[in-house]
């Protein structure tokens, strides 16, 4: 056994000695699969760089500063990674790890596929962005088309309305655009029926308001036409329809309808344009745009003669509405709007009458004329006519008759003193 002092000295000498490890052989040279795994990482990095570059391009269209900055950092990061792999390959062959080279290669392939997937995702987003831009352009074009169509409709409407208030010129406007209907006797006959119905419809509120105001309807009917023998008391309503008819058709035989205007003579085409322009319009809307048109003057003048001042005072307690109309205004009261429907139907019939060549002619019958089955139609059916040679007499004309070409449109009359089968 060594002495204690000598033993301690030997231990200190052994601890002071350095241990030098033996150099290891290059694993890359021993295992070429490790080098292959390194190359796979390089290619994966290149794919990632490609994906980052595509993201950078995509960020420019549409221009997005934040996306550009992020993509730029990603590109720089991938370039640095590639540079590090390059230097690592040149200076130090990759060391083996606990994972096998096959696992490293598989992981590299997975990463490469993920990078490719990111690339495809970027491309898909880019295509989706382009599709959205195209859809937006399509919507803008559709809106422009819709706006253009609205402007066109408004212009056509204004052009048609000008035919109601300004002088007509031959060949003005588009014939095909303004004349969608055929100008036939059947069209005129239908307009006559509409005018007849409008007279009947306006007489109802007029009579009701007279009743509400306490008017003596028997006396009022007698003041219109005193020499009429009514079969029934209810038939006295035809006196008011006759009153409306006479005033509304006064001046019908004139092409101006008795309205003073500075316009030049309107052609047949111009009259038909007027008919088509007003046919589908609300009369109050038209008067709101052209209150001083010929149609506007027609409505004002006819209202002032159809509705007596005494009626208005009893209806409304004053003449405010009448004075407003006399000054050229067109109130939006229910009563005046009901009258405008009547005025529109008569104006349309006049415009259509002067659209034909030759013009449609009006004829009227007076109280006391003998009844003619050729030119007249009794408004009361189921008549009982006496066997005597004496023909019944006309008591009231409720609707005038017309000639159009070789066609006769019978006037509608109320016969005085006839009996009706129950």
PDB file of C-alpha atoms in Angstrom, residues 16-258:
ATOM      1  CA  UNK A  16      -4.672  17.551 -14.387  1.00  0.00           C
ATOM      2  CA  UNK A  17      -4.162  15.524 -17.529  1.00  0.00           C
ATOM      3  CA  UNK A  18      -6.366  16.445 -20.666  1.00  0.00           C
ATOM      4  CA  UNK A  19      -8.335  13.815 -22.544  1.00  0.00           C
ATOM      5  CA  UNK A  20      -8.290  14.216 -26.354  1.00  0.00           C
ATOM      6  CA  UNK A  21     -11.229  12.451 -28.217  1.00  0.00           C
ATOM      7  CA  UNK A  22     -10.439  10.527 -31.290  1.00  0.00           C
ATOM      8  CA  UNK A  23     -11.493  12.191 -34.565  1.00  0.00           C
ATOM      9  CA  UNK A  24     -14.672  10.741 -36.081  1.00  0.00           C
ATOM     10  CA  UNK A  25     -14.955   9.811 -39.690  1.00  0.00           C
ATOM     11  CA  UNK A  26     -17.194  12.028 -41.870  1.00  0.00           C
ATOM     12  CA  UNK A  27     -20.653  10.540 -41.617  1.00  0.00           C
ATOM     13  CA  UNK A  28     -21.573  11.999 -44.953  1.00  0.00           C
ATOM     14  CA  UNK A  29     -18.888  10.088 -46.654  1.00  0.00           C
ATOM     15  CA  UNK A  30     -19.918   6.986 -44.812  1.00  0.00           C
ATOM     16  CA  UNK A  31     -23.673   7.481 -45.455  1.00  0.00           C
ATOM     17  CA  UNK A  32     -24.633   9.092 -48.808  1.00  0.00           C
ATOM     18  CA  UNK A  33     -28.293   9.103 -47.747  1.00  0.00           C
ATOM     19  CA  UNK A  34     -27.513  11.916 -45.294  1.00  0.00           C
ATOM     20  CA  UNK A  35     -26.268  14.035 -48.168  1.00  0.00           C
ATOM     21  CA  UNK A  36     -29.445  13.205 -50.090  1.00  0.00           C
ATOM     22  CA  UNK A  37     -31.544  14.386 -47.122  1.00  0.00           C
ATOM     23  CA  UNK A  38     -29.605  17.649 -47.080  1.00  0.00           C
ATOM     24  CA  UNK A  39     -30.306  18.162 -50.786  1.00  0.00           C
ATOM     25  CA  UNK A  40     -33.993  17.512 -50.146  1.00  0.00           C
ATOM     26  CA  UNK A  41     -33.951  20.290 -47.550  1.00  0.00           C
ATOM     27  CA  UNK A  42     -32.366  22.601 -50.065  1.00  0.00           C
ATOM     28  CA  UNK A  43     -35.079  21.877 -52.633  1.00  0.00           C
ATOM     29  CA  UNK A  44     -37.748  22.311 -49.969  1.00  0.00           C
ATOM     30  CA  UNK A  45     -36.286  25.685 -49.102  1.00  0.00           C
ATOM     31  CA  UNK A  46     -36.355  26.645 -52.767  1.00  0.00           C
ATOM     32  CA  UNK A  47     -40.051  25.682 -52.979  1.00  0.00           C
ATOM     33  CA  UNK A  48     -40.757  27.757 -49.894  1.00  0.00           C
ATOM     34  CA  UNK A  49     -38.915  30.650 -51.488  1.00  0.00           C
ATOM     35  CA  UNK A  50     -41.045  30.266 -54.605  1.00  0.00           C
ATOM     36  CA  UNK A  51     -44.211  30.320 -52.498  1.00  0.00           C
ATOM     37  CA  UNK A  52     -43.032  33.434 -50.657  1.00  0.00           C
ATOM     38  CA  UNK A  53     -42.263  35.163 -53.947  1.00  0.00           C
ATOM     39  CA  UNK A  54     -45.734  34.376 -55.290  1.00  0.00           C
ATOM     40  CA  UNK A  55     -47.230  35.841 -52.110  1.00  0.00           C
ATOM     41  CA  UNK A  56     -45.177  38.963 -52.705  1.00  0.00           C
ATOM     42  CA  UNK A  57     -46.517  39.238 -56.254  1.00  0.00           C
ATOM     43  CA  UNK A  58     -50.077  38.651 -55.099  1.00  0.00           C
ATOM     44  CA  UNK A  59     -49.766  41.444 -52.534  1.00  0.00           C
ATOM     45  CA  UNK A  60     -49.189  43.927 -55.363  1.00  0.00           C
ATOM     46  CA  UNK A  61     -52.543  43.178 -57.076  1.00  0.00           C
ATOM     47  CA  UNK A  62     -54.545  44.556 -55.460  1.00  0.00           C
ATOM     48  CA  UNK A  63     -51.937  46.722 -53.774  1.00  0.00           C
ATOM     49  CA  UNK A  64     -51.720  45.974 -50.041  1.00  0.00           C
ATOM     50  CA  UNK A  65     -48.752  47.545 -48.193  1.00  0.00           C
ATOM     51  CA  UNK A  66     -49.090  45.317 -45.124  1.00  0.00           C
ATOM     52  CA  UNK A  67     -49.171  42.114 -47.154  1.00  0.00           C
ATOM     53  CA  UNK A  68     -46.216  43.316 -49.234  1.00  0.00           C
ATOM     54  CA  UNK A  69     -44.161  43.968 -46.104  1.00  0.00           C
ATOM     55  CA  UNK A  70     -45.001  40.555 -44.633  1.00  0.00           C
ATOM     56  CA  UNK A  71     -44.265  38.752 -47.898  1.00  0.00           C
ATOM     57  CA  UNK A  72     -41.000  40.661 -48.262  1.00  0.00           C
ATOM     58  CA  UNK A  73     -39.868  39.522 -44.801  1.00  0.00           C
ATOM     59  CA  UNK A  74     -40.814  35.953 -45.698  1.00  0.00           C
ATOM     60  CA  UNK A  75     -38.758  36.085 -48.908  1.00  0.00           C
ATOM     61  CA  UNK A  76     -35.744  37.450 -47.012  1.00  0.00           C
ATOM     62  CA  UNK A  77     -36.129  34.760 -44.376  1.00  0.00           C
ATOM     63  CA  UNK A  78     -36.206  32.011 -47.010  1.00  0.00           C
ATOM     64  CA  UNK A  79     -33.151  33.483 -48.752  1.00  0.00           C
ATOM     65  CA  UNK A  80     -31.256  33.527 -45.464  1.00  0.00           C
ATOM     66  CA  UNK A  81     -32.225  29.913 -44.860  1.00  0.00           C
ATOM     67  CA  UNK A  82     -31.016  28.924 -48.295  1.00  0.00           C
ATOM     68  CA  UNK A  83     -27.762  30.795 -47.771  1.00  0.00           C
ATOM     69  CA  UNK A  84     -27.202  29.008 -44.458  1.00  0.00           C
ATOM     70  CA  UNK A  85     -27.736  25.626 -46.079  1.00  0.00           C
ATOM     71  CA  UNK A  86     -25.291  26.519 -48.804  1.00  0.00           C
ATOM     72  CA  UNK A  87     -22.572  27.529 -46.333  1.00  0.00           C
ATOM     73  CA  UNK A  88     -23.280  24.545 -44.153  1.00  0.00           C
ATOM     74  CA  UNK A  89     -22.862  22.232 -47.109  1.00  0.00           C
ATOM     75  CA  UNK A  90     -19.589  23.824 -48.169  1.00  0.00           C
ATOM     76  CA  UNK A  91     -17.970  24.077 -44.784  1.00  0.00           C
ATOM     77  CA  UNK A  92     -19.488  21.335 -42.666  1.00  0.00           C
ATOM     78  CA  UNK A  93     -21.062  18.209 -43.905  1.00  0.00           C
ATOM     79  CA  UNK A  94     -24.276  17.578 -42.056  1.00  0.00           C
ATOM     80  CA  UNK A  95     -23.901  15.592 -38.856  1.00  0.00           C
ATOM     81  CA  UNK A  96     -25.986  12.526 -38.301  1.00  0.00           C
ATOM     82  CA  UNK A  97     -28.845  12.839 -35.889  1.00  0.00           C
ATOM     83  CA  UNK A  98     -30.798  10.396 -33.906  1.00  0.00           C
ATOM     84  CA  UNK A  99     -33.320  10.299 -36.734  1.00  0.00           C
ATOM     85  CA  UNK A 100     -32.478   8.086 -39.659  1.00  0.00           C
ATOM     86  CA  UNK A 101     -31.703   9.603 -43.100  1.00  0.00           C
ATOM     87  CA  UNK A 102     -34.864   8.019 -44.456  1.00  0.00           C
ATOM     88  CA  UNK A 103     -36.946   9.908 -41.871  1.00  0.00           C
ATOM     89  CA  UNK A 104     -35.171  13.158 -42.708  1.00  0.00           C
ATOM     90  CA  UNK A 105     -35.842  12.695 -46.409  1.00  0.00           C
ATOM     91  CA  UNK A 106     -39.491  11.899 -45.738  1.00  0.00           C
ATOM     92  CA  UNK A 107     -39.866  14.978 -43.557  1.00  0.00           C
ATOM     93  CA  UNK A 108     -38.245  17.074 -46.280  1.00  0.00           C
ATOM     94  CA  UNK A 109     -40.674  15.718 -48.895  1.00  0.00           C
ATOM     95  CA  UNK A 110     -43.606  16.474 -46.612  1.00  0.00           C
ATOM     96  CA  UNK A 111     -42.359  20.019 -46.136  1.00  0.00           C
ATOM     97  CA  UNK A 112     -41.915  20.403 -49.888  1.00  0.00           C
ATOM     98  CA  UNK A 113     -45.482  19.232 -50.504  1.00  0.00           C
ATOM     99  CA  UNK A 114     -46.730  21.674 -47.875  1.00  0.00           C
ATOM    100  CA  UNK A 115     -44.858  24.471 -49.602  1.00  0.00           C
ATOM    101  CA  UNK A 116     -46.418  23.478 -52.913  1.00  0.00           C
ATOM    102  CA  UNK A 117     -49.824  23.423 -51.249  1.00  0.00           C
ATOM    103  CA  UNK A 118     -49.228  26.942 -49.982  1.00  0.00           C
ATOM    104  CA  UNK A 119     -48.290  27.938 -53.510  1.00  0.00           C
ATOM    105  CA  UNK A 120     -51.539  26.528 -54.880  1.00  0.00           C
ATOM    106  CA  UNK A 121     -53.491  28.238 -52.115  1.00  0.00           C
ATOM    107  CA  UNK A 122     -51.920  31.549 -53.054  1.00  0.00           C
ATOM    108  CA  UNK A 123     -52.772  30.951 -56.723  1.00  0.00           C
ATOM    109  CA  UNK A 124     -56.356  30.031 -55.836  1.00  0.00           C
ATOM    110  CA  UNK A 125     -56.709  33.198 -53.763  1.00  0.00           C
ATOM    111  CA  UNK A 126     -55.295  35.197 -56.640  1.00  0.00           C
ATOM    112  CA  UNK A 127     -57.798  33.671 -59.070  1.00  0.00           C
ATOM    113  CA  UNK A 128     -60.622  34.249 -56.584  1.00  0.00           C
ATOM    114  CA  UNK A 129     -59.544  37.867 -56.281  1.00  0.00           C
ATOM    115  CA  UNK A 130     -59.594  38.199 -60.070  1.00  0.00           C
ATOM    116  CA  UNK A 131     -63.056  36.589 -60.207  1.00  0.00           C
ATOM    117  CA  UNK A 132     -64.312  39.014 -57.568  1.00  0.00           C
ATOM    118  CA  UNK A 133     -62.892  41.905 -59.545  1.00  0.00           C
ATOM    119  CA  UNK A 134     -64.643  40.638 -62.683  1.00  0.00           C
ATOM    120  CA  UNK A 135     -67.899  40.173 -60.764  1.00  0.00           C
ATOM    121  CA  UNK A 136     -67.564  43.716 -59.464  1.00  0.00           C
ATOM    122  CA  UNK A 137     -66.992  44.992 -63.009  1.00  0.00           C
ATOM    123  CA  UNK A 138     -70.055  43.054 -64.211  1.00  0.00           C
ATOM    124  CA  UNK A 139     -72.205  44.563 -61.449  1.00  0.00           C
ATOM    125  CA  UNK A 140     -70.952  48.036 -62.328  1.00  0.00           C
ATOM    126  CA  UNK A 141     -71.734  47.466 -66.008  1.00  0.00           C
ATOM    127  CA  UNK A 142     -75.195  46.131 -65.137  1.00  0.00           C
ATOM    128  CA  UNK A 143     -75.835  49.212 -63.011  1.00  0.00           C
ATOM    129  CA  UNK A 144     -74.681  51.435 -65.861  1.00  0.00           C
ATOM    130  CA  UNK A 145     -77.023  49.603 -68.242  1.00  0.00           C
ATOM    131  CA  UNK A 146     -79.914  49.997 -65.794  1.00  0.00           C
ATOM    132  CA  UNK A 147     -79.160  53.705 -65.361  1.00  0.00           C
ATOM    133  CA  UNK A 148     -78.984  54.117 -69.125  1.00  0.00           C
ATOM    134  CA  UNK A 149     -82.322  52.350 -69.561  1.00  0.00           C
ATOM    135  CA  UNK A 150     -83.924  54.606 -66.947  1.00  0.00           C
ATOM    136  CA  UNK A 151     -82.527  57.681 -68.649  1.00  0.00           C
ATOM    137  CA  UNK A 152     -83.773  56.402 -71.996  1.00  0.00           C
ATOM    138  CA  UNK A 153     -87.248  55.759 -70.588  1.00  0.00           C
ATOM    139  CA  UNK A 154     -87.299  59.222 -69.032  1.00  0.00           C
ATOM    140  CA  UNK A 155     -86.199  60.837 -72.291  1.00  0.00           C
ATOM    141  CA  UNK A 156     -88.803  58.932 -74.288  1.00  0.00           C
ATOM    142  CA  UNK A 157     -91.435  59.934 -71.752  1.00  0.00           C
ATOM    143  CA  UNK A 158     -90.420  63.586 -71.993  1.00  0.00           C
ATOM    144  CA  UNK A 159     -90.465  63.416 -75.780  1.00  0.00           C
ATOM    145  CA  UNK A 160     -93.968  61.990 -75.723  1.00  0.00           C
ATOM    146  CA  UNK A 161     -95.124  64.592 -73.233  1.00  0.00           C
ATOM    147  CA  UNK A 162     -93.840  67.352 -75.476  1.00  0.00           C
ATOM    148  CA  UNK A 163     -96.397  66.248 -78.011  1.00  0.00           C
ATOM    149  CA  UNK A 164     -99.045  67.403 -75.519  1.00  0.00           C
ATOM    150  CA  UNK A 165     -97.708  70.902 -74.992  1.00  0.00           C
ATOM    151  CA  UNK A 166     -95.427  71.912 -77.853  1.00  0.00           C
ATOM    152  CA  UNK A 167     -95.834  72.193 -81.586  1.00  0.00           C
ATOM    153  CA  UNK A 168     -95.708  68.973 -83.528  1.00  0.00           C
ATOM    154  CA  UNK A 169     -93.435  68.540 -86.490  1.00  0.00           C
ATOM    155  CA  UNK A 170     -93.838  66.030 -89.267  1.00  0.00           C
ATOM    156  CA  UNK A 171     -91.673  62.990 -88.792  1.00  0.00           C
ATOM    157  CA  UNK A 172     -90.644  63.924 -85.247  1.00  0.00           C
ATOM    158  CA  UNK A 173     -89.907  61.007 -82.961  1.00  0.00           C
ATOM    159  CA  UNK A 174     -89.543  57.355 -83.703  1.00  0.00           C
ATOM    160  CA  UNK A 175     -92.647  56.037 -85.395  1.00  0.00           C
ATOM    161  CA  UNK A 176     -92.052  52.468 -84.265  1.00  0.00           C
ATOM    162  CA  UNK A 177     -91.408  53.577 -80.692  1.00  0.00           C
ATOM    163  CA  UNK A 178     -94.469  55.824 -80.446  1.00  0.00           C
ATOM    164  CA  UNK A 179     -97.050  53.626 -82.214  1.00  0.00           C
ATOM    165  CA  UNK A 180     -97.211  50.194 -80.636  1.00  0.00           C
ATOM    166  CA  UNK A 181    -100.977  49.920 -81.355  1.00  0.00           C
ATOM    167  CA  UNK A 182    -102.784  49.580 -84.661  1.00  0.00           C
ATOM    168  CA  UNK A 183    -104.960  52.537 -85.553  1.00  0.00           C
ATOM    169  CA  UNK A 184    -108.249  50.730 -86.197  1.00  0.00           C
ATOM    170  CA  UNK A 185    -111.972  51.497 -85.786  1.00  0.00           C
ATOM    171  CA  UNK A 186    -112.037  48.912 -82.992  1.00  0.00           C
ATOM    172  CA  UNK A 187    -109.528  50.997 -81.032  1.00  0.00           C
ATOM    173  CA  UNK A 188    -111.759  54.043 -81.420  1.00  0.00           C
ATOM    174  CA  UNK A 189    -114.871  52.115 -80.365  1.00  0.00           C
ATOM    175  CA  UNK A 190    -113.119  50.970 -77.192  1.00  0.00           C
ATOM    176  CA  UNK A 191    -112.171  54.604 -76.456  1.00  0.00           C
ATOM    177  CA  UNK A 192    -115.832  55.600 -76.870  1.00  0.00           C
ATOM    178  CA  UNK A 193    -116.842  52.958 -74.335  1.00  0.00           C
ATOM    179  CA  UNK A 194    -114.225  54.216 -71.873  1.00  0.00           C
ATOM    180  CA  UNK A 195    -115.474  57.799 -72.234  1.00  0.00           C
ATOM    181  CA  UNK A 196    -119.088  56.699 -71.682  1.00  0.00           C
ATOM    182  CA  UNK A 197    -118.087  54.791 -68.542  1.00  0.00           C
ATOM    183  CA  UNK A 198    -116.071  57.783 -67.269  1.00  0.00           C
ATOM    184  CA  UNK A 199    -119.141  60.040 -67.548  1.00  0.00           C
ATOM    185  CA  UNK A 200    -121.183  57.527 -65.569  1.00  0.00           C
ATOM    186  CA  UNK A 201    -118.418  57.112 -62.942  1.00  0.00           C
ATOM    187  CA  UNK A 202    -118.019  60.863 -62.340  1.00  0.00           C
ATOM    188  CA  UNK A 203    -121.784  61.402 -62.043  1.00  0.00           C
ATOM    189  CA  UNK A 204    -121.884  59.123 -58.960  1.00  0.00           C
ATOM    190  CA  UNK A 205    -119.715  61.241 -56.610  1.00  0.00           C
ATOM    191  CA  UNK A 206    -121.289  64.391 -58.018  1.00  0.00           C
ATOM    192  CA  UNK A 207    -124.818  63.197 -57.172  1.00  0.00           C
ATOM    193  CA  UNK A 208    -123.717  61.852 -53.774  1.00  0.00           C
ATOM    194  CA  UNK A 209    -122.165  65.180 -52.839  1.00  0.00           C
ATOM    195  CA  UNK A 210    -125.330  66.977 -53.939  1.00  0.00           C
ATOM    196  CA  UNK A 211    -127.364  64.679 -51.704  1.00  0.00           C
ATOM    197  CA  UNK A 212    -125.008  65.278 -48.770  1.00  0.00           C
ATOM    198  CA  UNK A 213    -125.242  69.038 -49.329  1.00  0.00           C
ATOM    199  CA  UNK A 214    -129.049  68.912 -49.207  1.00  0.00           C
ATOM    200  CA  UNK A 215    -129.771  69.563 -52.867  1.00  0.00           C
ATOM    201  CA  UNK A 216    -133.235  68.925 -54.309  1.00  0.00           C
ATOM    202  CA  UNK A 217    -132.253  66.424 -56.996  1.00  0.00           C
ATOM    203  CA  UNK A 218    -135.681  66.516 -58.669  1.00  0.00           C
ATOM    204  CA  UNK A 219    -135.471  70.269 -59.092  1.00  0.00           C
ATOM    205  CA  UNK A 220    -131.846  70.032 -60.231  1.00  0.00           C
ATOM    206  CA  UNK A 221    -132.765  67.428 -62.886  1.00  0.00           C
ATOM    207  CA  UNK A 222    -135.659  69.550 -64.098  1.00  0.00           C
ATOM    208  CA  UNK A 223    -133.386  72.590 -64.401  1.00  0.00           C
ATOM    209  CA  UNK A 224    -131.123  70.635 -66.735  1.00  0.00           C
ATOM    210  CA  UNK A 225    -133.931  69.445 -69.051  1.00  0.00           C
ATOM    211  CA  UNK A 226    -137.491  70.347 -67.967  1.00  0.00           C
ATOM    212  CA  UNK A 227    -139.479  68.519 -70.651  1.00  0.00           C
ATOM    213  CA  UNK A 228    -138.585  64.946 -69.811  1.00  0.00           C
ATOM    214  CA  UNK A 229    -141.001  62.330 -68.521  1.00  0.00           C
ATOM    215  CA  UNK A 230    -139.037  59.803 -66.499  1.00  0.00           C
ATOM    216  CA  UNK A 231    -140.232  56.219 -66.273  1.00  0.00           C
ATOM    217  CA  UNK A 232    -138.700  55.899 -62.804  1.00  0.00           C
ATOM    218  CA  UNK A 233    -137.513  58.503 -60.333  1.00  0.00           C
ATOM    219  CA  UNK A 234    -134.100  56.795 -60.265  1.00  0.00           C
ATOM    220  CA  UNK A 235    -133.753  57.576 -63.979  1.00  0.00           C
ATOM    221  CA  UNK A 236    -133.263  61.247 -63.171  1.00  0.00           C
ATOM    222  CA  UNK A 237    -129.587  60.427 -62.708  1.00  0.00           C
ATOM    223  CA  UNK A 238    -129.349  60.465 -66.515  1.00  0.00           C
ATOM    224  CA  UNK A 239    -130.078  64.189 -66.454  1.00  0.00           C
ATOM    225  CA  UNK A 240    -126.806  64.773 -64.646  1.00  0.00           C
ATOM    226  CA  UNK A 241    -124.948  62.440 -67.006  1.00  0.00           C
ATOM    227  CA  UNK A 242    -126.440  64.378 -69.930  1.00  0.00           C
ATOM    228  CA  UNK A 243    -125.299  67.657 -68.340  1.00  0.00           C
ATOM    229  CA  UNK A 244    -121.750  66.329 -67.971  1.00  0.00           C
ATOM    230  CA  UNK A 245    -121.773  64.950 -71.521  1.00  0.00           C
ATOM    231  CA  UNK A 246    -122.919  68.179 -73.166  1.00  0.00           C
ATOM    232  CA  UNK A 247    -120.236  70.316 -71.564  1.00  0.00           C
ATOM    233  CA  UNK A 248    -117.403  67.796 -71.921  1.00  0.00           C
ATOM    234  CA  UNK A 249    -118.006  67.273 -75.665  1.00  0.00           C
ATOM    235  CA  UNK A 250    -118.519  70.958 -76.442  1.00  0.00           C
ATOM    236  CA  UNK A 251    -115.919  71.920 -79.069  1.00  0.00           C
ATOM    237  CA  UNK A 252    -115.118  68.284 -79.953  1.00  0.00           C
ATOM    238  CA  UNK A 253    -115.637  68.982 -83.651  1.00  0.00           C
ATOM    239  CA  UNK A 254    -112.646  71.387 -83.613  1.00  0.00           C
ATOM    240  CA  UNK A 255    -109.137  70.001 -83.873  1.00  0.00           C
ATOM    241  CA  UNK A 256    -108.085  72.357 -81.037  1.00  0.00           C
ATOM    242  CA  UNK A 257    -111.069  71.234 -78.921  1.00  0.00           C
ATOM    243  CA  UNK A 258    -111.805  74.908 -78.427  1.00  0.00           C
TER     244      UNK A 258
END
